[in-house]
Coordinates of C-alpha atoms in Angstrom, one line a residue:
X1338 CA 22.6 -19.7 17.1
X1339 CA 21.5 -16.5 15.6
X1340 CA 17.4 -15.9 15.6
X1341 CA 15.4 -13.6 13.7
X1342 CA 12.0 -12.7 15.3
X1343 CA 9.0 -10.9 13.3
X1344 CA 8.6 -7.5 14.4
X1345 CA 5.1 -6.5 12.6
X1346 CA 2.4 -7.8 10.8
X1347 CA 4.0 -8.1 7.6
X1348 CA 5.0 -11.3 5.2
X1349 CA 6.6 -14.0 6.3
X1350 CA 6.1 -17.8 4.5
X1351 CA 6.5 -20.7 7.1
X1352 CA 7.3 -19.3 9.8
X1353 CA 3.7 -19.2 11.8
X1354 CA 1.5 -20.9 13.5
X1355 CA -1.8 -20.0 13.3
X1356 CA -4.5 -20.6 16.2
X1357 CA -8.4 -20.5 16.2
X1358 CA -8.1 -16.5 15.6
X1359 CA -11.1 -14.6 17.7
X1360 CA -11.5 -11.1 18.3
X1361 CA -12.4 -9.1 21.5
X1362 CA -14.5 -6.2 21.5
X1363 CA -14.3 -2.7 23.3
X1364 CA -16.3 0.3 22.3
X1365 CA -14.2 3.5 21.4
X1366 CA -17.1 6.0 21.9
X1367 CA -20.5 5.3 21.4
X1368 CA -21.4 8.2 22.5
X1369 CA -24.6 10.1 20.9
X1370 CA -23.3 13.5 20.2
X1371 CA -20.1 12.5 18.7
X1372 CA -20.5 8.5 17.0
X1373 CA -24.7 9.3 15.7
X1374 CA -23.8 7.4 12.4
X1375 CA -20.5 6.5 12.8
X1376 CA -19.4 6.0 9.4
X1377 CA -15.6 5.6 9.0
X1378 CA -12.5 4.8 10.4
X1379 CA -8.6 5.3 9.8
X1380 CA -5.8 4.9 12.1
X1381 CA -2.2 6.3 12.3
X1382 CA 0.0 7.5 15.2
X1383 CA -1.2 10.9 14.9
X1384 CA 0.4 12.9 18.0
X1385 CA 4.1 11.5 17.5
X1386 CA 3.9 9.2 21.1
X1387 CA 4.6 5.9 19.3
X1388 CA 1.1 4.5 19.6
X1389 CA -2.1 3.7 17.1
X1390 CA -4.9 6.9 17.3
X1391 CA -7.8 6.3 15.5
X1392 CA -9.6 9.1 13.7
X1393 CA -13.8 8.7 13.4
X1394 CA -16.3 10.2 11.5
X1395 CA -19.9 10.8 12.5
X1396 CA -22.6 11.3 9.4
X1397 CA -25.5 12.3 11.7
X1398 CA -23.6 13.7 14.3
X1399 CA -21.4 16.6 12.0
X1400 CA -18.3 15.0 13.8
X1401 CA -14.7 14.4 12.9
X1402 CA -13.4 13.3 16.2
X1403 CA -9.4 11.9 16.9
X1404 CA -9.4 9.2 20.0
X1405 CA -5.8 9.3 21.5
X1406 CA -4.2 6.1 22.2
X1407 CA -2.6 5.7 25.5
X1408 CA -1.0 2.7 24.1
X1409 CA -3.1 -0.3 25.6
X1410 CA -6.1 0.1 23.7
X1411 CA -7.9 3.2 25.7
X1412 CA -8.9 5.9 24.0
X1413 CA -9.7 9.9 25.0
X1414 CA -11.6 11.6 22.3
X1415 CA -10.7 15.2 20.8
X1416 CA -13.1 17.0 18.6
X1417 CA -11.3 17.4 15.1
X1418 CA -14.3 19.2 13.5
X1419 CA -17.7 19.7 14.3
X1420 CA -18.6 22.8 12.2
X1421 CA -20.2 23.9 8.7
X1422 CA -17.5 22.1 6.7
X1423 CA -18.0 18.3 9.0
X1424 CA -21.9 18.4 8.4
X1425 CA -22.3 14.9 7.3
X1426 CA -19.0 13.5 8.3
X1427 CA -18.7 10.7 5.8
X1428 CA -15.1 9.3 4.7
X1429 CA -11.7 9.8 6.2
X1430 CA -8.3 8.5 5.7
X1431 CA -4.7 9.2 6.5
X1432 CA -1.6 10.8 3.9
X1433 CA 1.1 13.1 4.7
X1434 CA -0.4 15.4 2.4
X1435 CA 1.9 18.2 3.1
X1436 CA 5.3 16.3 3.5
X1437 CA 6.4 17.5 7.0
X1438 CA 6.8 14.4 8.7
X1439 CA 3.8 14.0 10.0
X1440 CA -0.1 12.6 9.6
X1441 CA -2.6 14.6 8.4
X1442 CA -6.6 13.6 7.4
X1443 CA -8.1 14.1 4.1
X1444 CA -12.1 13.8 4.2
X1445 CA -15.4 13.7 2.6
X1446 CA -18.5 15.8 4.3
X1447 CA -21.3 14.9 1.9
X1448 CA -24.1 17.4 3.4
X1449 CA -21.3 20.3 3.1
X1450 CA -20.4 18.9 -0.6
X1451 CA -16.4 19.1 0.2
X1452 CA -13.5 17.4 -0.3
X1453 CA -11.6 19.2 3.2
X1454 CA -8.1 18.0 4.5
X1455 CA -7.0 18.8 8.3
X1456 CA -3.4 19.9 8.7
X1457 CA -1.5 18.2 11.8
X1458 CA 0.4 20.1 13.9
X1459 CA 2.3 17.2 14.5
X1460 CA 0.9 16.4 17.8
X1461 CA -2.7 15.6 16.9
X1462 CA -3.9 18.8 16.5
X1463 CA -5.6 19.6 13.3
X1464 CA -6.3 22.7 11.1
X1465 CA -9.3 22.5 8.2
X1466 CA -8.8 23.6 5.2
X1467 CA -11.3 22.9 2.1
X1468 CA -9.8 21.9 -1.0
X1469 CA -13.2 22.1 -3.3
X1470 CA -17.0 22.6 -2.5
X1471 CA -18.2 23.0 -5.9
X1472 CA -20.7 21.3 -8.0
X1473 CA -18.2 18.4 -8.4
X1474 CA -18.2 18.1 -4.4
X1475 CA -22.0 17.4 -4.4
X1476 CA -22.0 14.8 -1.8
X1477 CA -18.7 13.9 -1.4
X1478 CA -18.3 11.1 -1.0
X1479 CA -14.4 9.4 -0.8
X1480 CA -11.1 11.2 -1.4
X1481 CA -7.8 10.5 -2.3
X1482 CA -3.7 11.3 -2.9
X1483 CA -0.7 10.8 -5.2
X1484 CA 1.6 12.9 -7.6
X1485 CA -0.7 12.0 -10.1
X1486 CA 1.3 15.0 -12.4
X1487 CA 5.1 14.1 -11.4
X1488 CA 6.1 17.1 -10.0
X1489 CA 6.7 16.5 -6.7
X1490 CA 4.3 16.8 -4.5
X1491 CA 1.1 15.3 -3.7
X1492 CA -2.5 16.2 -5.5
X1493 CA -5.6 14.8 -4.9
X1494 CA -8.2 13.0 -6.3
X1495 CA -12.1 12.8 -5.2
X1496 CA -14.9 11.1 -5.8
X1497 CA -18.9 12.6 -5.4
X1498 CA -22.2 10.4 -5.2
X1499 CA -25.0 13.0 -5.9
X1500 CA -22.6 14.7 -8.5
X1501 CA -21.7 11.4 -10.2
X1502 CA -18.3 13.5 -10.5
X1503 CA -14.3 12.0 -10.5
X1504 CA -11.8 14.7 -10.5
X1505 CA -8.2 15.2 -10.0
X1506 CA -6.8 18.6 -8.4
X1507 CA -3.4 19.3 -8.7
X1508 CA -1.2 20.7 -5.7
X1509 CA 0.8 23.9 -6.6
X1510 CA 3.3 23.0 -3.9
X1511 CA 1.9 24.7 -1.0
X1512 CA -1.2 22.7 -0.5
X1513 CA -3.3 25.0 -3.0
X1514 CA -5.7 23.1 -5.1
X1515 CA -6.4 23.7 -8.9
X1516 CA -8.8 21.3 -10.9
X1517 CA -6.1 19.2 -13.0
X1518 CA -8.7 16.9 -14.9
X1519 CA -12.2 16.1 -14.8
X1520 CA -12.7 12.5 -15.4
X1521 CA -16.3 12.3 -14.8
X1522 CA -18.0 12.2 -18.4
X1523 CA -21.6 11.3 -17.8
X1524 CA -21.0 7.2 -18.4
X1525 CA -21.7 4.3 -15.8
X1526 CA -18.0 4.5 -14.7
X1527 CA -18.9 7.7 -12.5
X1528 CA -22.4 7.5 -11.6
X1529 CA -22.7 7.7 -8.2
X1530 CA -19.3 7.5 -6.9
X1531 CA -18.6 5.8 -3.5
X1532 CA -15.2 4.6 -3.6
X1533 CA -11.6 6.0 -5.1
X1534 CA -8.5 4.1 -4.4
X1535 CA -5.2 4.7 -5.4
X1536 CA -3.4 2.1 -6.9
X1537 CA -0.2 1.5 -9.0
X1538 CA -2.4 -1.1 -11.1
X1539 CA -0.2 -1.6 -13.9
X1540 CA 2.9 -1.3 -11.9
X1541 CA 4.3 1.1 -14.5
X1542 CA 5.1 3.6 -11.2
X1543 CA 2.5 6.1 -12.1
X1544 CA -0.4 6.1 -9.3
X1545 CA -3.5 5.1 -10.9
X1546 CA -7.5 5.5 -9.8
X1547 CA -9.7 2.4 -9.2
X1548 CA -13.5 3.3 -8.6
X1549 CA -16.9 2.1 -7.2
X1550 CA -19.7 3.6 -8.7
X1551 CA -22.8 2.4 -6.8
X1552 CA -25.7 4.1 -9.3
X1553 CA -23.2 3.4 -12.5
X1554 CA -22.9 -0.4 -11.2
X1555 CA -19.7 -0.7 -12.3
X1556 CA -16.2 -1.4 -11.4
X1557 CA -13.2 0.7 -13.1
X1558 CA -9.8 2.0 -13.0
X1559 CA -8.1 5.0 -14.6
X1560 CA -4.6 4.7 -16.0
X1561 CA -2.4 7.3 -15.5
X1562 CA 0.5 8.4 -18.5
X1563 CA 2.3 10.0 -15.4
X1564 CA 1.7 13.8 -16.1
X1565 CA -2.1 13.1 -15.2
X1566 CA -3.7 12.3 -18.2
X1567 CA -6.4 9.0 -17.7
X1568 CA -7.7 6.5 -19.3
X1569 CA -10.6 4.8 -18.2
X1570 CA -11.1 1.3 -18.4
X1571 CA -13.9 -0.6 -17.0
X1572 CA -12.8 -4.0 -14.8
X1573 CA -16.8 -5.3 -14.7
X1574 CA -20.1 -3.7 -15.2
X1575 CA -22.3 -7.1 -15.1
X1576 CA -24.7 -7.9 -12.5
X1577 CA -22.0 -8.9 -10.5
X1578 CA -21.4 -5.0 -9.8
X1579 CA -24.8 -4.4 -8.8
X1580 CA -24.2 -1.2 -6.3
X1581 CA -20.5 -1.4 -6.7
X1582 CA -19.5 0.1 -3.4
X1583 CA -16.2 -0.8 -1.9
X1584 CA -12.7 -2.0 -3.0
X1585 CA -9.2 -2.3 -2.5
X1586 CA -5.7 -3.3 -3.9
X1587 CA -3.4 -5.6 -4.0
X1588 CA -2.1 -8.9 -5.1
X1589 CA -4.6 -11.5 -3.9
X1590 CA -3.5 -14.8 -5.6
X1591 CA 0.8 -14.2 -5.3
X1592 CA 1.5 -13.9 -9.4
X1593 CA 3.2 -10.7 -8.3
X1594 CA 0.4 -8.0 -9.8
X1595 CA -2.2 -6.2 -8.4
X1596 CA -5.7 -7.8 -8.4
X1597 CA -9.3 -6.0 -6.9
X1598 CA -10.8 -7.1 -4.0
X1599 CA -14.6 -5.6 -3.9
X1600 CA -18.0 -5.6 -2.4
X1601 CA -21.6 -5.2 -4.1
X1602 CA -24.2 -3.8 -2.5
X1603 CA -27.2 -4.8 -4.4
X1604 CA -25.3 -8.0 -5.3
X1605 CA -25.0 -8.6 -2.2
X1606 CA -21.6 -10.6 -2.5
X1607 CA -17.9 -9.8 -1.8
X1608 CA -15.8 -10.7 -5.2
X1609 CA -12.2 -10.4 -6.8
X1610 CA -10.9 -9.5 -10.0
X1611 CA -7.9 -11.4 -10.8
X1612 CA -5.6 -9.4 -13.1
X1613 CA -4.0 -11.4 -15.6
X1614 CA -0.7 -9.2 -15.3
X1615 CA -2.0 -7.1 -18.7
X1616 CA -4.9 -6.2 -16.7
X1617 CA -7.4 -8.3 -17.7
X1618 CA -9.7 -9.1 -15.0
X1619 CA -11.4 -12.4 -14.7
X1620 CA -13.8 -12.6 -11.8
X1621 CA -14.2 -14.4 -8.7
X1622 CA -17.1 -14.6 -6.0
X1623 CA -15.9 -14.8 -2.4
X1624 CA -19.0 -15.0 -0.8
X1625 CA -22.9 -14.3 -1.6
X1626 CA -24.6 -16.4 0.3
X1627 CA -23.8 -15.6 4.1
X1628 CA -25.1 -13.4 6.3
X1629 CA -21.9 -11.5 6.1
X1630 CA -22.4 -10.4 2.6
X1631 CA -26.0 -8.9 3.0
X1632 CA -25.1 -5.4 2.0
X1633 CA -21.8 -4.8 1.5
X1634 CA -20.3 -1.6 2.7
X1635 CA -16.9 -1.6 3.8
X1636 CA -13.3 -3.5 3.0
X1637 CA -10.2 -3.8 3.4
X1638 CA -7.4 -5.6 2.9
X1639 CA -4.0 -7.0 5.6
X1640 CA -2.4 -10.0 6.2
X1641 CA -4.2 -11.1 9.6
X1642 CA -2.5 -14.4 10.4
X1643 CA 0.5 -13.1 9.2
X1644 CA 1.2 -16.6 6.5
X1645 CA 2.3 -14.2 3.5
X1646 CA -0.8 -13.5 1.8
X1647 CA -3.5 -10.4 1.9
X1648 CA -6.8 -11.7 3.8
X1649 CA -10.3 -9.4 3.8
X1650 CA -12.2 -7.5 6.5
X1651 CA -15.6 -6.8 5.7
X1652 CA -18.4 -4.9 6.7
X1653 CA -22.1 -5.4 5.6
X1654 CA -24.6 -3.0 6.4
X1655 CA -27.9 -4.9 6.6
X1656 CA -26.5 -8.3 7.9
X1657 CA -24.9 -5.9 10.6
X1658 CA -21.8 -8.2 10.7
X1659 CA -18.0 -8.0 10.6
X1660 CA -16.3 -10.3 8.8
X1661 CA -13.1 -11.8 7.6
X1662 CA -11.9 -14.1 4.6
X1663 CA -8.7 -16.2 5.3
X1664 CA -7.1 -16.1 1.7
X1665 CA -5.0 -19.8 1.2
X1666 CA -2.5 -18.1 -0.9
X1667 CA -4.1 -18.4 -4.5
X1668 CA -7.1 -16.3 -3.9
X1669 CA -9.3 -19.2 -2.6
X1670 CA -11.2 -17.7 0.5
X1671 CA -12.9 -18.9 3.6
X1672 CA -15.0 -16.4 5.8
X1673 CA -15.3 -16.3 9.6
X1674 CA -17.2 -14.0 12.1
X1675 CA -15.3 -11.0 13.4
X1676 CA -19.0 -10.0 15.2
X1677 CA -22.8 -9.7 14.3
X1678 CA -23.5 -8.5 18.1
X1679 CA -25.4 -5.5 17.7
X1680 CA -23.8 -3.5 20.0
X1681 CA -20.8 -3.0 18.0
X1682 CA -22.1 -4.3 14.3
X1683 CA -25.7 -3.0 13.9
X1684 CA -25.4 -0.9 10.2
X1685 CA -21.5 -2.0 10.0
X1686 CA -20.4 0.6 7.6
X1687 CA -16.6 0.7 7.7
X1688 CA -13.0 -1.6 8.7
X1689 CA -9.8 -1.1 8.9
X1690 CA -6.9 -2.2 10.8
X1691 CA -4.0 -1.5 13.2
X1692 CA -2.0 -2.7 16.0
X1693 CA -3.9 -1.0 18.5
X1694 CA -2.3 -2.3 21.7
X1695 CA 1.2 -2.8 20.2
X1696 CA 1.4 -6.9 19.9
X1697 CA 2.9 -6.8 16.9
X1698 CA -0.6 -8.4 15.5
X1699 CA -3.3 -6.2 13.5
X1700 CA -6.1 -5.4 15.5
X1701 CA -9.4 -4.6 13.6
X1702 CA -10.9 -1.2 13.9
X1703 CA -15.3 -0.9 13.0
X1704 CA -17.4 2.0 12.7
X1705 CA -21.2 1.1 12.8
X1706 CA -23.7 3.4 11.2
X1707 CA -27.0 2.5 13.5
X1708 CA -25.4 1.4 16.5
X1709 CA -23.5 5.2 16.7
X1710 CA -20.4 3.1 17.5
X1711 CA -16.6 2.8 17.0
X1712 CA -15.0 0.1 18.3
X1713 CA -11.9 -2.4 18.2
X1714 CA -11.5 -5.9 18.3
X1715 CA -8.3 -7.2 19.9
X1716 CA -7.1 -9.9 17.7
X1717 CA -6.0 -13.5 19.2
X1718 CA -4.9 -16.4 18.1
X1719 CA -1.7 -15.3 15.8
X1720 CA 1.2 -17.5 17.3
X1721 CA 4.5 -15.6 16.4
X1722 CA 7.8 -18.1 16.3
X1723 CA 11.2 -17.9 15.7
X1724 CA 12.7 -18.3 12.5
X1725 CA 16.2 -20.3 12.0
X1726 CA 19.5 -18.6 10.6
X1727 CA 20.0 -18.0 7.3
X1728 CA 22.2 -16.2 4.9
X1729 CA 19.8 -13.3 5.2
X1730 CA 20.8 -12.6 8.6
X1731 CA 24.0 -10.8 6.9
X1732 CA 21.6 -8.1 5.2
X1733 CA 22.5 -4.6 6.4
X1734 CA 20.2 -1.8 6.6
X1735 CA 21.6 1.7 7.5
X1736 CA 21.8 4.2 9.3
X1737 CA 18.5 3.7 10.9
X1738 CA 17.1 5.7 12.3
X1739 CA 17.1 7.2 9.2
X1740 CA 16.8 10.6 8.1
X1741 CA 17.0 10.7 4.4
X1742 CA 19.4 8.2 2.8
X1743 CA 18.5 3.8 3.5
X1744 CA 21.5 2.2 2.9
X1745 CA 20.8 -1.6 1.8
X1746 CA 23.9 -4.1 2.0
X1747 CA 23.0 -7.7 0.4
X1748 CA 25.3 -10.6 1.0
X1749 CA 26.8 -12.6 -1.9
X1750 CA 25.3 -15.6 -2.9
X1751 CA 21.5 -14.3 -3.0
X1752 CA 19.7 -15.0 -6.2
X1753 CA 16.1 -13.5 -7.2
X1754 CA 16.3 -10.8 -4.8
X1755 CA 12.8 -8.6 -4.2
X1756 CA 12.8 -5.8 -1.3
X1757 CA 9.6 -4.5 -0.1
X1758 CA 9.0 -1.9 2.2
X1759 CA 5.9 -1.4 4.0
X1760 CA 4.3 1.1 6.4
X1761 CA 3.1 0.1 9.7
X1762 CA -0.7 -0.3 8.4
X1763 CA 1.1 -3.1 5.9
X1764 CA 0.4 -1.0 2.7
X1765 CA 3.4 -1.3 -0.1
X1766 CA 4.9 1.8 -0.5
X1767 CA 8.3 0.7 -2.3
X1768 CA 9.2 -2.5 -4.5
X1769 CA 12.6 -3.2 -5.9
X1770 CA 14.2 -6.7 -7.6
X1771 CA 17.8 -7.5 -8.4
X1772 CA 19.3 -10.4 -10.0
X1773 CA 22.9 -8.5 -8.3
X1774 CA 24.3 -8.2 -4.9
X1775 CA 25.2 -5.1 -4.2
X1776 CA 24.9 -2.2 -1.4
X1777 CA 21.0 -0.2 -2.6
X1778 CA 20.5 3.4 -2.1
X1779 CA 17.0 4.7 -1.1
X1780 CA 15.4 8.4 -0.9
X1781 CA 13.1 8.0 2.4
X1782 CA 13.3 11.8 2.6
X1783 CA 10.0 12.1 1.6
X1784 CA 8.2 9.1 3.9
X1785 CA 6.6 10.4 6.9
X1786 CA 8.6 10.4 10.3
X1787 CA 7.8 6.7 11.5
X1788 CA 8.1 3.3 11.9
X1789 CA 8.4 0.9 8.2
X1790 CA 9.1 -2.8 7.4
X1791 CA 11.3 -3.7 5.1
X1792 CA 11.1 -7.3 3.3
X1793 CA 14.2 -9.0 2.0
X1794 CA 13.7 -11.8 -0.3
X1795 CA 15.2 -14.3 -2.2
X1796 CA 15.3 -18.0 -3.5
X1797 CA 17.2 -18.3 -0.4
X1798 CA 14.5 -17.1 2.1
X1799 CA 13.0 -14.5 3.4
X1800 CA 13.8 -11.8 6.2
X1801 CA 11.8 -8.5 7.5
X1802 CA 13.6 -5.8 9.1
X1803 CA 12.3 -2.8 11.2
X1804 CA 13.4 1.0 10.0
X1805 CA 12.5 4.4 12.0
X1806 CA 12.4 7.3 9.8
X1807 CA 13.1 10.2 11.8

């Protein structure tokens, strides 16, 4: 009898057991001169040896720092940046931004009022380059990318506190950056920008712009025509968005579109905005009466227990906790402790998440703002089992490694077909549905060299299958 075994943290309905989850700590660097306000996280294998780096960034300390994996979980610290353009290291995340196969860092430095982007060499080490430092740059504040113009290559889009500014640059193709549109028009929307996400909200295949304006109190997104023209609309400006300042995307309740997961401030309260699939949000209040939601900060979202749905990792800055909120499925949440212990959580200011020690289960990465810490908590208490035979086993995927062209042979007999691929942090990058069996053809030329998860399902069930881009 044939098995199929879940290689990654990805979507998979019955097949898990889920333990009492709990979460180990270990300090990545707490280290004065290079964590004094650690204020954010993001992960990726960054130096091509098949593990999860983290990259960290100091506020108080000027520092952009990478910490090397050696693949169980210990870390050795580089010094990305620690010059003029890193003084007040505030927001960092990771995107290919140049298209060469490997990871590179887009970043906020609020005290040097730029939007910057580091260049990977391909084996962790970086190059800075500044993409603006105007007016609009006046304390940057979150930053981020997508062919917002259709022409092939990847622009960005950034978001400034002090200069209550939201603007788009275009790319010119060699990573030279032009203003494209300035969306900032003096209203609520953009006053006091924390957060920018990018999103396909509408799912009309054109990457759209959900913000968090903490001043403007206010949740919005910006629809994109596909040649970069936006138009604003606003998801909730009520008391409910008192210091909007965090969010993310995806869909939270399983009616197959995207929904806002989000965090107040001032509100203190974690919320969701269900999208009624013409986006019209109707909201929803996770949690405002815990200690984990006494200043929001940081979120994010990833399928912890591994059941199918997207849960939340929090981080709130005054209650100084971690936290997470087990989703059932419909977008009914239950919180839990990931850690209020000081040492790790005092000024919690940023999550994410990875597979840091390569279980196959996400691991949750922390910076925290006034204990000058990054850390990660080993994750336990997923239980990964087998999964019977089914007429899925007989789905092809080739060649793989792949190097430009995914070949994708269904069996006959499937009905209600959807195919998902992911990338190893569990983000959708690619969504196809078929009511036809037949043999798909997919462009990965442009995907990062790496490691993705492709989802197969149907009415039938459900399989996930591991491809290496080379």
């Amino acid at each position: 009898m044939k098995h199929i075994i879940t290689l990654a943290a990805l979507f998979l309905s019955s097949s898990l057991l889920v333990a009492q989850i709990t979460f180990s700590p270990n300090i990545i660097d707490n280290a004065e001169p290079t964590a004094n306000a650690a204020n954010t996280v993001t992960t990726g294998d960054f130096d091509g040896d098949g593990d999860i780096d983290v990259i960290g960034g100091a506020y108080q300390a000027d520092h952009f720092s990478i910490y090397r994996n050696d693949g169980n979980g210990n870390f050795t610290r580089s010094t990305i940046d620690n010059g003029a353009t890193a003084d007040g290291a505030r927001f960092a995340t990771t995107f290919d931004l140049d298209e060469d196969g490997d990871l590179d860092i887009l970043a906020t430095s609020s005290n040097a009022d730029a939007y910057l982007w580091y260049e990977n060499d391909g084996g962790g080490l970086f190059t800075p380059h500044v993409i603006d430092n105007s007016a609009l740059a006046n304390e940057a504040y979150s930053i981020g990318a997508a062919d917002f113009d259709n022409d092939g290559d990847m622009d960005i889009v950034g978001g400034a506190n002090a200069g209550d500014a939201l603007v788009v640059f275009a790319n010119d193709g060699n990573e030279n950056f032009l203003i494209l549109n300035v969306l900032s028009v003096g209203d609520n929307r953009t006053n006091g920008v924390r957060v920018v996400k990018v999103a396909d909200v509408d799912q009309d295949t054109n990457p759209d712009i959900v913000v968090a304006a903490f001043a403007g109190d206010t949740f919005s997104w910006y629809e994109n025509d596909g040649n970069g023209v936006f138009t604003p609309h606003t998801i909730d400006d009520s008391v409910n968005a008192d210091g909007a300042t965090a969010i993310d995307v995806a869909d939270l309740d399983g009616d197959g579109d995207m929904d806002i997961a989000a965090g107040s401030n001032s509100a203190d309260q974690f919320l969701w905005y269900e999208n009624d699939g013409s986006e019209n949000f109707s909201t929803h209040i996770i949690d405002n009466t815990s200690s984990f939601t006494n200043g929001p900060r940081g979120l994010s979202l990833v399928d912890l227990e591994q059941d199918g749905d997207m849960d939340i990792i929090t981080a709130a800055i005054t209650g100084d906790a971690f936290a997470w909120y087990e989703n059932d499925g419909s977008g009914v949440f239950t919180g839990a402790e990931i850690s209020t212990d000081l040492t790790y959580s005092d000024g919690a200011f940023a999550v994410t998440s990875a597979d840091i020690d390569g279980d196959l289960v996400e691991d949750i990465i922390t910076a925290a703002n006034i204990a000058d810490a990054f850390s990660w908590f080993k994750t336990e208490g997923v239980i990964i089992l087998e999964v019977g035979t089914n007429i899925l086993e007989d789905v092809k995927v080739y060649p793989n490694p792949v190097y430009d062209q995914l070949n994708v042979k269904l069996p006959a007999g499937l009905s209600e077909v959807e195919i998902l691929i992911f990338d190893n942090f569990g983000k959708m990058l690619w969504q196809y549905r078929s009511e036809n069996q037949e043999t798909l053809r997919m462009d990965m030329s442009q995907f990062a060299t790496g490691i993705y998860y492709m989802k197969v399902s149907s009415s039938e069930g459900i399989i996930t299958k591991k491809i290496i881009k080379k």
